Coordinates of C-alpha atoms and ligand atoms in Angstrom, one line a residue:
S1 CA 0.0 0.0 0.0
K2 CA 1.1 3.6 -0.6
S3 CA 2.8 5.7 2.1
P4 CA 0.8 8.8 3.2
V5 CA 1.3 12.2 1.6
R6 CA 1.0 15.4 3.5
V7 CA -1.8 17.8 2.6
A8 CA -1.7 21.3 4.1
V9 CA -4.9 23.3 4.1
T10 CA -5.1 26.9 5.3
G11 CA -8.3 28.6 6.4
A12 CA -9.3 25.1 7.5
A13 CA -12.1 26.2 9.8
G14 CA -13.8 28.4 7.2
Q15 CA -16.7 27.7 4.8
I16 CA -14.6 26.3 2.0
G17 CA -12.5 24.3 4.5
Y18 CA -15.7 22.7 5.8
A19 CA -16.7 21.6 2.3
L20 CA -13.2 20.5 1.3
L21 CA -11.6 18.6 4.1
F22 CA -14.0 15.7 4.2
R23 CA -13.6 15.1 0.5
I24 CA -9.8 15.1 0.7
A25 CA -10.1 12.7 3.6
S26 CA -12.4 10.4 1.7
G27 CA -9.9 10.1 -1.2
E28 CA -11.7 12.1 -3.8
M29 CA -8.7 14.3 -4.4
L30 CA -5.8 12.0 -4.6
G31 CA -7.4 8.6 -5.0
K32 CA -9.0 6.0 -2.9
D33 CA -5.7 4.2 -2.4
Q34 CA -3.7 7.3 -1.2
P35 CA -3.5 7.8 2.6
V36 CA -3.2 11.4 3.7
I37 CA -1.9 13.4 6.7
L38 CA -3.9 16.6 7.0
Q39 CA -2.0 19.6 8.2
L40 CA -4.5 22.3 9.0
L41 CA -3.7 26.0 9.5
E42 CA -5.9 28.6 11.1
I43 CA -5.2 32.0 12.5
P44 CA -3.8 31.6 16.0
D45 CA -6.8 33.4 17.6
E46 CA -8.7 31.2 20.1
K47 CA -12.0 31.3 18.4
A48 CA -10.6 30.1 15.1
Q49 CA -8.5 27.4 16.8
N50 CA -11.5 26.2 18.7
A51 CA -13.6 26.0 15.5
L52 CA -10.8 24.0 13.9
K53 CA -10.9 21.6 16.9
G54 CA -14.6 21.0 16.2
V55 CA -13.9 20.3 12.5
I56 CA -11.2 17.8 13.5
M57 CA -13.7 16.1 15.9
E58 CA -16.0 15.6 13.0
L59 CA -13.2 14.3 10.8
D60 CA -12.3 11.8 13.5
D61 CA -16.0 10.8 13.7
C62 CA -16.0 10.0 10.0
A63 CA -13.4 7.3 10.7
F64 CA -12.0 7.7 7.2
P65 CA -9.6 4.8 6.5
L66 CA -7.3 7.0 4.4
V67 CA -6.6 9.6 7.2
A68 CA -3.2 8.7 8.6
G69 CA -2.9 11.8 10.9
I70 CA -4.2 15.3 11.5
V71 CA -2.2 18.2 12.7
A72 CA -3.9 21.5 13.8
T73 CA -1.8 24.6 14.1
G74 CA -1.6 28.4 14.0
D75 CA 2.0 28.3 12.7
P76 CA 2.6 28.1 8.9
E77 CA 5.9 26.4 9.4
V78 CA 4.2 23.5 11.2
A79 CA 1.4 23.3 8.6
F80 CA 3.7 23.3 5.6
K81 CA 6.4 21.0 7.1
D82 CA 7.2 18.5 4.3
A83 CA 3.9 19.2 2.6
D84 CA 3.4 17.5 -0.7
Y85 CA 0.2 19.5 -1.4
A86 CA -0.8 22.9 -0.1
L87 CA -4.2 24.4 -0.5
L88 CA -4.1 28.0 0.5
V89 CA -7.7 28.8 1.2
G90 CA -7.5 31.2 4.1
A91 CA -7.4 34.9 3.2
R92 CA -8.5 38.2 4.5
P93 CA -12.0 39.0 3.2
R94 CA -12.9 42.5 2.2
G95 CA -14.4 44.2 5.3
P96 CA -16.9 47.2 5.3
G97 CA -15.2 50.3 4.0
M98 CA -12.1 48.5 3.0
E99 CA -10.5 49.7 -0.2
R100 CA -9.2 47.4 -2.9
K101 CA -5.6 48.4 -2.1
D102 CA -6.1 47.7 1.7
L103 CA -7.4 44.2 0.7
L104 CA -4.4 43.7 -1.5
S105 CA -1.9 44.7 1.1
A106 CA -3.6 42.7 3.9
N107 CA -3.4 39.6 1.7
A108 CA 0.1 40.4 0.5
Q109 CA 1.2 40.1 4.1
I110 CA -0.4 36.7 4.6
F111 CA 0.9 35.3 1.3
T112 CA 4.4 36.7 1.8
A113 CA 4.6 34.9 5.1
Q114 CA 3.1 31.7 3.8
G115 CA 5.4 31.7 0.7
K116 CA 8.4 32.1 3.0
A117 CA 7.2 29.2 5.2
L118 CA 6.7 27.0 2.2
N119 CA 10.1 27.9 0.9
K120 CA 11.6 26.9 4.2
V121 CA 9.9 23.7 5.1
A122 CA 7.7 22.2 2.4
S123 CA 8.6 19.3 0.1
R124 CA 10.7 20.6 -2.9
N125 CA 7.9 19.2 -5.1
V126 CA 5.0 20.7 -3.2
K127 CA 2.0 21.5 -5.4
V128 CA 0.5 24.8 -4.3
L129 CA -3.1 25.8 -5.1
V130 CA -4.2 29.3 -4.1
V131 CA -7.9 29.7 -3.6
G132 CA -8.0 32.7 -1.3
N133 CA -8.8 35.9 -3.2
P134 CA -7.4 37.8 -5.0
A135 CA -6.2 34.3 -6.0
N136 CA -3.9 35.0 -8.9
T137 CA -2.1 37.8 -7.2
N138 CA -1.9 35.9 -3.9
A139 CA -0.3 33.0 -5.8
Y140 CA 2.1 35.4 -7.4
I141 CA 3.1 36.8 -4.0
A142 CA 3.6 33.3 -2.5
M143 CA 5.7 32.3 -5.6
K144 CA 7.9 35.4 -5.3
S145 CA 8.4 34.8 -1.6
A146 CA 9.6 31.2 -2.2
P147 CA 12.7 31.6 -4.5
D148 CA 14.0 28.2 -3.7
L149 CA 10.9 26.4 -5.0
P150 CA 10.2 26.0 -8.7
A151 CA 7.8 28.8 -9.8
K152 CA 5.7 26.2 -11.7
N153 CA 4.7 24.7 -8.3
F154 CA 2.5 27.7 -7.7
T155 CA -1.0 27.8 -9.2
A156 CA -4.2 29.7 -8.7
M157 CA -7.8 28.4 -8.9
L158 CA -9.6 29.2 -12.1
R159 CA -11.4 25.9 -12.1
L160 CA -14.6 27.2 -10.6
D161 CA -14.9 29.6 -13.5
H162 CA -14.2 26.7 -15.9
N163 CA -16.8 24.5 -14.3
R164 CA -19.3 27.4 -14.3
A165 CA -18.7 27.9 -18.0
A166 CA -19.1 24.2 -18.7
S167 CA -22.4 24.1 -16.8
Q168 CA -23.8 27.0 -18.7
I169 CA -22.8 25.4 -22.0
A170 CA -24.3 22.1 -21.1
A171 CA -27.6 23.8 -20.2
K172 CA -27.6 25.9 -23.4
T173 CA -26.9 22.9 -25.7
G174 CA -28.8 20.3 -23.7
K175 CA -25.7 18.0 -23.7
P176 CA -24.1 16.3 -20.8
V177 CA -21.5 18.4 -19.1
D178 CA -18.8 15.8 -19.1
A179 CA -19.0 15.6 -22.9
I180 CA -17.5 19.1 -23.2
E181 CA -13.9 19.1 -24.3
K182 CA -11.5 22.0 -25.1
L183 CA -13.0 24.7 -23.0
A184 CA -10.6 27.5 -21.8
V185 CA -10.8 30.3 -19.3
W186 CA -8.2 33.0 -19.7
G187 CA -6.8 35.4 -17.2
N188 CA -7.7 36.5 -13.7
H189 CA -10.1 34.8 -11.3
S190 CA -12.4 37.8 -11.3
P191 CA -15.3 39.1 -13.4
T192 CA -12.7 40.1 -16.1
M193 CA -11.8 36.4 -16.8
Y194 CA -12.6 35.3 -20.4
A195 CA -14.4 32.0 -20.8
D196 CA -13.8 30.9 -24.3
Y197 CA -15.7 28.1 -26.1
R198 CA -14.4 28.8 -29.6
F199 CA -12.4 25.6 -29.6
A200 CA -14.8 23.5 -27.5
T201 CA -16.5 20.4 -28.8
I202 CA -19.2 18.0 -27.6
G203 CA -19.1 14.5 -29.1
G204 CA -16.8 15.9 -31.8
Q205 CA -19.2 18.7 -32.8
S206 CA -18.2 22.4 -32.4
V207 CA -19.8 24.1 -29.5
K208 CA -19.6 27.4 -31.3
Q209 CA -21.5 26.0 -34.2
L210 CA -24.0 24.2 -32.0
I211 CA -24.8 27.4 -30.1
N212 CA -24.4 29.6 -33.2
D213 CA -25.2 32.8 -31.3
D214 CA -22.5 35.4 -30.7
V215 CA -25.0 37.7 -29.0
W216 CA -25.7 35.0 -26.4
N217 CA -21.9 34.6 -25.9
K218 CA -21.4 38.3 -25.3
D219 CA -24.6 39.3 -23.5
T220 CA -25.5 36.3 -21.6
F221 CA -22.8 33.7 -21.3
L222 CA -19.8 35.9 -20.4
P223 CA -21.7 38.0 -17.9
T224 CA -23.4 35.0 -16.3
V225 CA -20.0 33.2 -15.7
G226 CA -18.2 36.5 -14.8
K227 CA -20.8 37.6 -12.2
R228 CA -21.7 34.1 -10.9
G229 CA -19.8 34.7 -7.6
A230 CA -21.8 37.9 -6.9
A231 CA -25.1 36.1 -7.9
I232 CA -24.4 33.4 -5.3
I233 CA -23.6 35.9 -2.6
A234 CA -26.8 37.8 -3.4
A235 CA -28.9 34.6 -3.2
R236 CA -27.2 32.8 -0.3
G237 CA -25.9 35.7 1.7
L238 CA -22.6 33.9 1.7
S239 CA -20.0 33.3 -1.0
S240 CA -19.8 30.1 -2.9
A241 CA -18.2 27.4 -0.8
A242 CA -19.2 23.9 -1.9
S243 CA -18.7 24.6 -5.5
A244 CA -15.3 26.3 -4.7
A245 CA -14.2 23.3 -2.7
N246 CA -15.3 21.0 -5.5
A247 CA -13.2 23.0 -8.0
A248 CA -10.2 22.8 -5.7
I249 CA -10.6 19.0 -5.6
D250 CA -10.9 19.0 -9.4
H251 CA -7.8 21.2 -9.8
M252 CA -5.6 19.1 -7.5
R253 CA -6.9 15.7 -8.6
D254 CA -6.2 16.6 -12.3
W255 CA -2.8 18.0 -11.5
A256 CA -1.8 15.0 -9.5
L257 CA -3.4 12.2 -11.5
G258 CA -3.6 13.6 -15.1
T259 CA -6.4 14.5 -17.5
N260 CA -5.8 12.0 -20.3
G261 CA -5.5 14.8 -22.8
K262 CA -8.6 16.7 -21.7
W263 CA -8.2 20.4 -21.3
V264 CA -8.8 22.0 -17.9
T265 CA -8.1 25.5 -16.7
M266 CA -5.4 26.4 -14.2
G267 CA -3.9 29.7 -13.2
V268 CA -0.2 29.1 -13.7
P269 CA 2.9 31.3 -14.0
S270 CA 3.4 32.5 -17.6
N271 CA 6.6 31.8 -19.5
G272 CA 5.4 34.3 -22.1
E273 CA 2.7 32.1 -23.7
Y274 CA 0.2 34.1 -25.7
G275 CA 2.2 37.3 -25.0
I276 CA 1.5 37.3 -21.2
P277 CA 4.5 38.7 -19.3
K278 CA 6.7 36.1 -17.6
D279 CA 5.5 35.1 -14.1
V280 CA 2.1 36.6 -14.3
I281 CA -0.2 33.9 -12.8
F282 CA -2.7 33.6 -15.7
G283 CA -5.6 31.3 -16.4
Y284 CA -4.7 29.1 -19.3
P285 CA -6.0 25.9 -20.9
V286 CA -3.7 23.1 -19.8
T287 CA -3.4 19.3 -20.0
T288 CA -1.7 17.4 -17.3
E289 CA 0.4 14.2 -17.2
N290 CA 2.7 12.6 -14.6
G291 CA 2.1 15.4 -12.1
E292 CA 3.0 18.2 -14.5
Y293 CA 0.8 20.6 -16.4
K294 CA 1.4 21.8 -19.9
I295 CA -0.2 25.0 -21.4
V296 CA -2.1 24.3 -24.6
E297 CA -0.2 26.4 -27.2
G298 CA -0.7 27.6 -30.7
L299 CA -4.4 28.5 -30.4
D300 CA -5.7 31.2 -32.7
I301 CA -6.6 34.4 -30.8
D302 CA -9.1 36.5 -32.8
S303 CA -9.5 40.2 -32.2
F304 CA -12.5 39.9 -29.8
S305 CA -10.5 37.3 -27.7
Q306 CA -7.4 39.4 -27.7
E307 CA -9.4 42.4 -26.4
R308 CA -10.7 40.2 -23.5
I309 CA -7.3 38.8 -22.8
D310 CA -5.8 42.3 -22.7
F311 CA -8.5 43.5 -20.4
T312 CA -8.0 40.7 -17.8
L313 CA -4.2 41.0 -18.1
K314 CA -4.5 44.8 -17.4
E315 CA -6.3 44.1 -14.2
L316 CA -3.7 41.5 -13.1
L317 CA -0.8 43.9 -13.8
E318 CA -2.5 46.6 -11.8
E319 CA -2.9 44.1 -8.9
Q320 CA 0.8 43.2 -9.2
D321 CA 1.7 46.9 -9.3
G322 CA -0.3 47.4 -6.1
V323 CA 1.8 44.9 -4.1
K324 CA 5.2 45.2 -5.7
H325 CA 6.5 47.5 -2.9
L326 CA 5.8 44.6 -0.4
L327 CA 7.8 42.0 -2.2
Ligands
NAI1 P1 -14.2 32.0 5.3 O1 -14.1 33.4 5.8 O2 -15.4 31.2 5.6 O3 -13.0 31.2 5.8 C1 -11.7 31.7 5.7 C2 -10.9 31.1 6.8 O4 -9.5 31.4 6.7 C3 -11.3 31.7 8.2 O5 -11.6 30.6 9.1 C4 -10.1 32.5 8.6 O6 -9.9 32.4 10.1 C5 -9.0 31.8 7.9 N1 -7.8 32.6 7.7 C6 -7.7 33.9 7.4 N2 -6.4 34.3 7.4 C7 -5.7 33.2 7.6 C8 -4.3 33.0 7.6 N3 -3.4 34.0 7.5 N4 -3.9 31.7 7.8 C9 -4.7 30.7 8.0 N5 -6.1 30.9 8.0 C10 -6.5 32.1 7.8 O7 -14.0 32.1 3.7 P2 -14.3 31.0 2.6 O8 -15.7 31.2 2.2 O9 -13.9 29.7 3.1 O10 -13.4 31.6 1.4 C11 -12.0 31.5 1.5 C12 -11.4 32.3 0.4 O11 -11.6 31.7 -0.8 C13 -11.9 33.8 0.3 O12 -10.7 34.6 0.0 C14 -12.7 33.7 -0.9 O13 -12.8 35.0 -1.6 C15 -12.0 32.7 -1.8 N6 -12.8 32.1 -2.9 C16 -12.1 31.8 -4.0 C17 -12.7 31.2 -5.1 C18 -11.9 30.9 -6.4 O14 -12.6 30.5 -7.3 N7 -10.7 31.1 -6.5 C19 -14.1 30.9 -5.0 C20 -14.7 31.1 -3.7 C21 -14.1 31.7 -2.7

């Protein structure tokens, strides 16, 4: 049988944590034959640490056969010690009256510290997924704070946007969601991201031809996917959690276990692909194999798509600019 791997999760007592940990523990992320040691980080404050204790009681009470150990801590260097996987979910939410730049700098402090801790103690092959917002920029900060780890180990979650887009396309075409291939989401995890079905197929048929409605693309599809997070907050009074956790499971599972040629979307550091400046963490279509992702290259970018890509890139560069003095 396999030896256990170490999975660190930050923000473990939060909403997404509550929807995520039980699925990791049951084997949905890394496989039903892969034991895991959970290393859970919460802020050191007593209330958060108590809430984390309660979550661990429930994990214990599930008697998951794959759980080989659980560590709870307020110290990133304990949580990330020898970690093979790190899901950085905890982040500072925007409070009342908080400006965008205050949010950026509050999170920059968190992700600088966590990047340094990863750099110091994590496995040299650690796979890092940043979920906490602003996810791309937080991933960029963590990556820049961990110079001894390969940059490619740092990724941001665009998978929720990808899954949202797939679900809208399935509903529009009346086809099963898992039949959709070659969907891409470009850019920032924010309403500026560009969900792109120009290359997508269902059972070999072109999705663009099946839908054959550019007005729907522009006026319904893109705004629906882009503003989905806000629509869920408006309806539920809380931000998406179960679907975010599900996307985190999908992202890590596909990265670790491979996609068999299927495209998925990951936010990954650019090496200049599609004209994106090096190291910007950008949503790209990727395939994965043997624990490595590869950006799908050579796709044709038409003028509408280029405009959208430029727009989401501009926002990312502004975010980077807003934190550069902290790096
Ligand atoms: P939440 O507020 O319920 O939980 C966050 C938890 O993180 C809290 O328990 C908090 O104590 C903890 N935390 C804060 N700072 C921390 C730190 N420095 N170290 C360790 N833990 C820390 O929030 P929720 O709903 O679980 O969302 C978490 C993050 O995920 C938010 O930033 C949210 O905007 C983001 N998100 C990202 C999505 C994506 O697609 N990339 C989708 C949905 C949410």
